Amino acid sequence: MVKIIVNGKEIDAPEGKPLIDFLREIGEHVPGFCYTSELDPYGSCRLCLVSTRRGVTTSCTLRPMEGLELETLSDEVVSMRKTALELILSDHYGDCIGPCQDGCPAHSDVQGYLALIAMGRYHEAVKLMKEKYILPAVLGRVCPAFCEERCRRNLVEEPLAIRQLKRYAADYDLEHGPWMPEIPPSTGKRIAVVGGGPAGLACAYYLRTMGHEVTIIEAMPHLGGMMRYGIPPYRLPRDVLDKDIATVINTGIEVKTNTALGRDVTLDELREKYDAVFLGVGAWRSRKMGIPGEELEGVMHGIEFLRKVNTGEKVKLGERVIVVGGGNTAMDVARTALRLGAKVTVVYRRSKAEMPANEREVEEAIEEGVEFLFLTNPVKILGKDKVEEVELVRMRLGEPDSSGRRRPIPIEGSNFKVKADNVILAIGQYCDEEFLKALGIEAKRGKAVVDEVTLQTSVPGVFAGGDLVLGPSTVIESIATGRRAAIMIDLYLKGKLEKAKAVLTEPEKHIEEVLSDDDLYKVLFDLRPYNHWKKVTEKDYEGVERKPRARVRLLDPEKRKRTFEEVEPALTEEQVLEEARRCMSCGCMEVFRCKLREYATLYNAQQHAFEGEQNKFELDEGHPFVTLDNNKCVLCGQCVNFTHEIAGEGVLDYLFRGFKTRISPPLGESLGDMEGRFIGEMIDLCPVGAITEKLPFVKPGPWKTKPIKTVCNGCSFACEMAIEVYDGMLVRASRVEGSWNKHICDVCRFNRPWAEDLTGPLLNGKPVSWEEAKKFLTERSYALILTPELTNEEIAFFKEFAAKNGIPIGSTVSGSPSIATLEDIKKAKRVLLKADVEKFPLLKILLKGKELVEEDYDVVILEGSAEPLEVPTLILHEGVNAAGLIKAGITGIPESEAYVVVGRPAKELPGDVLVIPAGVWAEKSGTVTNAFGMELKMEKVGEGYSPVELFS
């Protein structure tokens, strides 16, 4: 050991160990792509830099020496790492996430939930949606679908019907018992949420899922805000709204309706009683036009009109109604007035193309008979005591204004008049500034002033969101602010708000704090992850099959304009499953495991810091289970080094030189042409998603999986591995860092033996019911035969069961145990091999560099029913826990007229044979004994069937 100084602290370090290994072992952050402890380092990625007295150097090529002083996160090191990352990003061609996810204001994992919908997993899809937003059934009807605007299928034919797919899944969830989140134990913190609209409901829901106690204070008789009092029921049926809101409130949220801030309770009282306050009171004030006649009887404001209609209040309308405005509120007003029997004309000062209203709403209004006067604006409302006429002026479009739309300019001398009985103004809403200022909250231009990062108002501990902050917005935009506010309130309650703001502003200056604090890490990767984008055009998708977008037939216009019945029906399930498969899965499947994205987020790396020529390679999809995408490759060399130096298969190598260098099989061949048993291992070794697995699902998604440690049941090596699980779904196998075997073979990865089992009992090879199986067990005399598909604990149970009941017991395994250890194999130079390497692929790695001989050997490797020789002997079996059965003394087949076999028998047996399923391997916990005599622990992915239950 030598003494070195790391970031100002003196530490004892092993002299011969690579510095990068030691630093990582003691918890220091040292990024890197190219280093592996199995091979000599070469420092090509330039990320594992440390600062020493002699300058900055790579830690993978440095070893501890007496008196060495170094820093791992000096300003110079951080800057150089950031530059290295930006150089890598400059030639990285791929999308971290789908553009749909970026387009969604809540940044929900659209690609992930579409994949679940394509698989018919609707509850799971809703669960994934609710990670980022609430009220999916509402959004499935009223969302303007920003995600669809960004969908890459726009470059093929038409975007996916994402909104309608969401609606189907959400409706299914509500009808079949909604998914509900688990609520953690109470934190003891109490938050008041003022306003029960989408922002307030979202803030309350996400605070509740963090364990906080939440009370919603709502001025109106019912929750919902603009969703209830603004959006008409023909777009959003009230029963759907009520059911969706119930999934929020039923998390344990207290609700106080008919309670108005400033009338029934003051902000000071709330601040005194609660630990934090969220304001989501909306923007209910309507903008005025400031024209003569605006105060005449018959002039109304859009929001007030909709509120009255939606609460059942009688609204008196004349025959002719003029609606002024071009947004969604104007469309709701126009179509509602039409349903009340009026002849409706919408007056809008710009062209149809520049209307902010959702295009779908405009088209449906036209179908129903609403008339439009574009490039027209009211200048005067005329009438003696009430509205009789409206004077309008023609407009032309000038230069773009601050909104990006061309400014409307009146055309002199173009005035004209139209008859009208009512004028309904829907030209915008704003919040009551005087009301906010009376509360002590700064307000400007009809909005509450908040910190743009934290959403905290000018009053400490008081946060705001929704229309109060955004101005008139959509439901999804309001929900997004509510969720963000909940995150910020949680950080505020933990005393971490200012630190979180600093992290979100300049993450590269707070790397150590981010990596040592789960809350800061989560908020950074939740709200400001790095996302890479590739530039694409229609030409990039010329080869994509054209498929029509799913459509529904709306309620007939003549019928629907006389009723408030829902206009749009749902897609059928057949349409849903087909439409979801139109998704082109633009986002990277390895987004949650990608080291490049993680480092780019931490170091605030920029995609376009270095501009220049960029490579663009064709995908290699020739392998049945693996895709090779050189566009994402960073040339770290992990795959090349592994396949040549460790696996000895050489399936990939560097092709060409300089800027055009890529990873490839030999020129002219694809990965599918290559022979190898460890091709899949390169999936785990690749740090950037350039080598990915083709998962065996209808449509895989980029799901954030949880690794469950177990062992592979492919052979008696019982290699330690992890099963990546997403919401109970067995996604894939992966290697376990620090495992005895270090790597797992393609049999384990792609054959997925850990996910298989018999579907039920078999009698003489034919399926029988469980009742028939139980009858056989109770009425027949039999010998009990165990297979290696059982854990040591299950073997012990059956051994005791047989002894207690006088039942002969045996197993499909015979022979003696191994007398060789893993160390014996590693140290051996000359090996006598009498086992099939194709059956036991790990032998390829264990025997690399060793001489295979027939005499003068150091160790022997045998297969099946064998006896050890005079030297260390490894005896391998095809069954995972064969050594466990041998150790338990259960070998061979006893004589009997009938047999009960637990697991799949490897040989035919005489007489009647009842086969009982051993259970899905992934659902087992306990231990197994591998061929080396190691006792290895297994965790189960979830509750499942166990054969023990049948005999208990």
PDB file of C-alpha atoms in Angstrom, residues 814-942:
ATOM      1  CA  SER A 814     -26.155 -39.328 -11.898  1.00  0.00           C
ATOM      2  CA  GLY A 815     -22.415 -39.316 -11.354  1.00  0.00           C
ATOM      3  CA  SER A 816     -20.062 -37.663  -8.874  1.00  0.00           C
ATOM      4  CA  PRO A 817     -19.404 -34.042  -7.943  1.00  0.00           C
ATOM      5  CA  SER A 818     -16.581 -31.967  -9.408  1.00  0.00           C
ATOM      6  CA  ILE A 819     -13.324 -31.721  -7.501  1.00  0.00           C
ATOM      7  CA  ALA A 820     -12.020 -28.712  -9.466  1.00  0.00           C
ATOM      8  CA  THR A 821     -12.441 -25.074  -8.441  1.00  0.00           C
ATOM      9  CA  LEU A 822     -12.575 -21.999 -10.624  1.00  0.00           C
ATOM     10  CA  GLU A 823      -9.040 -21.166  -9.523  1.00  0.00           C
ATOM     11  CA  ASP A 824      -7.841 -24.602 -10.658  1.00  0.00           C
ATOM     12  CA  ILE A 825      -9.156 -23.868 -14.156  1.00  0.00           C
ATOM     13  CA  LYS A 826      -7.684 -20.369 -14.226  1.00  0.00           C
ATOM     14  CA  LYS A 827      -4.227 -21.559 -13.158  1.00  0.00           C
ATOM     15  CA  ALA A 828      -4.123 -24.584 -15.461  1.00  0.00           C
ATOM     16  CA  LYS A 829      -2.009 -24.414 -18.617  1.00  0.00           C
ATOM     17  CA  ARG A 830      -2.737 -27.884 -20.048  1.00  0.00           C
ATOM     18  CA  VAL A 831      -6.329 -29.158 -20.123  1.00  0.00           C
ATOM     19  CA  LEU A 832      -7.930 -32.478 -21.018  1.00  0.00           C
ATOM     20  CA  LEU A 833     -11.288 -31.480 -22.488  1.00  0.00           C
ATOM     21  CA  LYS A 834     -14.030 -34.121 -22.829  1.00  0.00           C
ATOM     22  CA  ALA A 835     -17.042 -31.793 -22.846  1.00  0.00           C
ATOM     23  CA  ASP A 836     -18.913 -30.114 -25.692  1.00  0.00           C
ATOM     24  CA  VAL A 837     -18.004 -26.414 -25.803  1.00  0.00           C
ATOM     25  CA  GLU A 838     -21.187 -25.667 -27.752  1.00  0.00           C
ATOM     26  CA  LYS A 839     -23.247 -26.935 -24.799  1.00  0.00           C
ATOM     27  CA  PHE A 840     -21.152 -25.033 -22.286  1.00  0.00           C
ATOM     28  CA  PRO A 841     -20.102 -21.786 -24.040  1.00  0.00           C
ATOM     29  CA  LEU A 842     -18.360 -20.274 -21.015  1.00  0.00           C
ATOM     30  CA  LEU A 843     -15.597 -22.814 -21.634  1.00  0.00           C
ATOM     31  CA  LYS A 844     -14.571 -20.677 -24.625  1.00  0.00           C
ATOM     32  CA  ILE A 845     -13.579 -17.880 -22.263  1.00  0.00           C
ATOM     33  CA  LEU A 846     -12.256 -20.073 -19.444  1.00  0.00           C
ATOM     34  CA  LEU A 847     -10.003 -22.043 -21.792  1.00  0.00           C
ATOM     35  CA  LYS A 848      -8.697 -19.146 -23.894  1.00  0.00           C
ATOM     36  CA  GLY A 849      -4.903 -19.318 -24.072  1.00  0.00           C
ATOM     37  CA  LYS A 850      -4.724 -22.808 -22.620  1.00  0.00           C
ATOM     38  CA  GLU A 851      -3.333 -25.861 -24.389  1.00  0.00           C
ATOM     39  CA  LEU A 852      -5.780 -28.738 -24.975  1.00  0.00           C
ATOM     40  CA  VAL A 853      -3.957 -32.036 -24.546  1.00  0.00           C
ATOM     41  CA  GLU A 854      -4.639 -35.765 -24.133  1.00  0.00           C
ATOM     42  CA  GLU A 855      -1.893 -36.384 -21.527  1.00  0.00           C
ATOM     43  CA  ASP A 856       0.166 -34.567 -18.904  1.00  0.00           C
ATOM     44  CA  TYR A 857      -2.801 -32.316 -18.164  1.00  0.00           C
ATOM     45  CA  ASP A 858      -3.269 -30.035 -15.156  1.00  0.00           C
ATOM     46  CA  VAL A 859      -7.061 -30.304 -15.038  1.00  0.00           C
ATOM     47  CA  VAL A 860      -9.786 -32.388 -16.652  1.00  0.00           C
ATOM     48  CA  ILE A 861     -13.187 -31.181 -17.866  1.00  0.00           C
ATOM     49  CA  LEU A 862     -15.826 -33.902 -18.301  1.00  0.00           C
ATOM     50  CA  GLU A 863     -19.519 -33.958 -19.132  1.00  0.00           C
ATOM     51  CA  GLY A 864     -22.509 -35.889 -17.763  1.00  0.00           C
ATOM     52  CA  SER A 865     -22.389 -39.031 -15.583  1.00  0.00           C
ATOM     53  CA  ALA A 866     -18.672 -39.141 -14.933  1.00  0.00           C
ATOM     54  CA  GLU A 867     -16.214 -39.821 -12.167  1.00  0.00           C
ATOM     55  CA  PRO A 868     -13.320 -37.473 -11.346  1.00  0.00           C
ATOM     56  CA  LEU A 869      -9.783 -38.400 -12.349  1.00  0.00           C
ATOM     57  CA  GLU A 870      -6.619 -38.081 -10.278  1.00  0.00           C
ATOM     58  CA  VAL A 871      -6.246 -34.344 -11.032  1.00  0.00           C
ATOM     59  CA  PRO A 872      -8.717 -31.503 -10.428  1.00  0.00           C
ATOM     60  CA  THR A 873     -11.777 -32.510 -12.455  1.00  0.00           C
ATOM     61  CA  LEU A 874     -14.670 -30.336 -13.497  1.00  0.00           C
ATOM     62  CA  ILE A 875     -17.833 -32.336 -14.299  1.00  0.00           C
ATOM     63  CA  LEU A 876     -20.482 -30.418 -16.241  1.00  0.00           C
ATOM     64  CA  HIS A 877     -24.179 -31.176 -16.658  1.00  0.00           C
ATOM     65  CA  GLU A 878     -26.860 -29.636 -18.836  1.00  0.00           C
ATOM     66  CA  GLY A 879     -29.129 -29.043 -15.820  1.00  0.00           C
ATOM     67  CA  VAL A 880     -28.449 -25.929 -13.765  1.00  0.00           C
ATOM     68  CA  ASN A 881     -28.602 -27.482 -10.278  1.00  0.00           C
ATOM     69  CA  ALA A 882     -27.255 -30.934 -11.037  1.00  0.00           C
ATOM     70  CA  ALA A 883     -24.512 -30.380  -8.460  1.00  0.00           C
ATOM     71  CA  GLY A 884     -27.188 -29.520  -5.870  1.00  0.00           C
ATOM     72  CA  LEU A 885     -28.919 -32.858  -6.450  1.00  0.00           C
ATOM     73  CA  ILE A 886     -25.620 -34.753  -6.275  1.00  0.00           C
ATOM     74  CA  LYS A 887     -24.680 -32.918  -3.089  1.00  0.00           C
ATOM     75  CA  ALA A 888     -28.087 -33.823  -1.593  1.00  0.00           C
ATOM     76  CA  GLY A 889     -27.441 -37.486  -2.437  1.00  0.00           C
ATOM     77  CA  ILE A 890     -30.386 -37.683  -4.828  1.00  0.00           C
ATOM     78  CA  THR A 891     -29.170 -39.403  -7.983  1.00  0.00           C
ATOM     79  CA  GLY A 892     -30.393 -42.096 -10.343  1.00  0.00           C
ATOM     80  CA  ILE A 893     -33.874 -43.489 -11.071  1.00  0.00           C
ATOM     81  CA  PRO A 894     -35.358 -45.967  -8.554  1.00  0.00           C
ATOM     82  CA  GLU A 895     -37.551 -48.800  -9.831  1.00  0.00           C
ATOM     83  CA  SER A 896     -41.277 -48.109  -9.743  1.00  0.00           C
ATOM     84  CA  GLU A 897     -44.495 -48.795 -11.642  1.00  0.00           C
ATOM     85  CA  ALA A 898     -45.243 -45.069 -11.822  1.00  0.00           C
ATOM     86  CA  TYR A 899     -43.260 -41.855 -11.544  1.00  0.00           C
ATOM     87  CA  VAL A 900     -43.898 -38.235 -10.657  1.00  0.00           C
ATOM     88  CA  VAL A 901     -41.273 -36.012 -12.216  1.00  0.00           C
ATOM     89  CA  VAL A 902     -40.863 -32.426 -10.991  1.00  0.00           C
ATOM     90  CA  GLY A 903     -39.561 -30.569 -14.012  1.00  0.00           C
ATOM     91  CA  ARG A 904     -38.879 -31.653 -17.579  1.00  0.00           C
ATOM     92  CA  PRO A 905     -37.521 -35.233 -17.695  1.00  0.00           C
ATOM     93  CA  ALA A 906     -34.337 -35.724 -19.700  1.00  0.00           C
ATOM     94  CA  LYS A 907     -35.088 -39.401 -20.432  1.00  0.00           C
ATOM     95  CA  GLU A 908     -38.060 -41.713 -20.944  1.00  0.00           C
ATOM     96  CA  LEU A 909     -39.299 -43.619 -17.924  1.00  0.00           C
ATOM     97  CA  PRO A 910     -41.300 -46.900 -17.833  1.00  0.00           C
ATOM     98  CA  GLY A 911     -44.898 -47.039 -16.638  1.00  0.00           C
ATOM     99  CA  ASP A 912     -47.199 -44.098 -16.017  1.00  0.00           C
ATOM    100  CA  VAL A 913     -45.329 -40.807 -15.739  1.00  0.00           C
ATOM    101  CA  LEU A 914     -46.858 -37.613 -14.326  1.00  0.00           C
ATOM    102  CA  VAL A 915     -44.758 -34.531 -15.075  1.00  0.00           C
ATOM    103  CA  ILE A 916     -45.258 -31.543 -12.800  1.00  0.00           C
ATOM    104  CA  PRO A 917     -43.950 -28.113 -13.949  1.00  0.00           C
ATOM    105  CA  ALA A 918     -40.946 -26.958 -11.941  1.00  0.00           C
ATOM    106  CA  GLY A 919     -41.937 -23.292 -12.255  1.00  0.00           C
ATOM    107  CA  VAL A 920     -40.538 -20.385 -14.233  1.00  0.00           C
ATOM    108  CA  TRP A 921     -36.881 -20.030 -13.291  1.00  0.00           C
ATOM    109  CA  ALA A 922     -37.088 -16.239 -13.083  1.00  0.00           C
ATOM    110  CA  GLU A 923     -39.783 -16.566 -10.399  1.00  0.00           C
ATOM    111  CA  LYS A 924     -37.603 -18.653  -8.081  1.00  0.00           C
ATOM    112  CA  SER A 925     -35.549 -17.454  -5.154  1.00  0.00           C
ATOM    113  CA  GLY A 926     -33.097 -19.373  -3.032  1.00  0.00           C
ATOM    114  CA  THR A 927     -29.777 -20.994  -3.894  1.00  0.00           C
ATOM    115  CA  VAL A 928     -28.237 -23.383  -6.379  1.00  0.00           C
ATOM    116  CA  THR A 929     -24.898 -25.165  -6.398  1.00  0.00           C
ATOM    117  CA  ASN A 930     -22.922 -24.835  -9.588  1.00  0.00           C
ATOM    118  CA  ALA A 931     -20.370 -27.203 -11.136  1.00  0.00           C
ATOM    119  CA  PHE A 932     -17.552 -25.552  -9.166  1.00  0.00           C
ATOM    120  CA  GLY A 933     -19.388 -26.195  -5.893  1.00  0.00           C
ATOM    121  CA  MET A 934     -20.239 -22.504  -5.417  1.00  0.00           C
ATOM    122  CA  GLU A 935     -23.516 -21.860  -3.640  1.00  0.00           C
ATOM    123  CA  LEU A 936     -25.136 -18.995  -5.534  1.00  0.00           C
ATOM    124  CA  LYS A 937     -28.082 -16.876  -4.450  1.00  0.00           C
ATOM    125  CA  MET A 938     -31.065 -16.061  -6.637  1.00  0.00           C
ATOM    126  CA  GLU A 939     -33.690 -13.330  -6.347  1.00  0.00           C
ATOM    127  CA  LYS A 940     -37.092 -13.740  -7.935  1.00  0.00           C
ATOM    128  CA  VAL A 941     -38.651 -11.216 -10.292  1.00  0.00           C
ATOM    129  CA  GLY A 942     -42.071 -11.660  -8.711  1.00  0.00           C
TER     130      GLY A 942
END
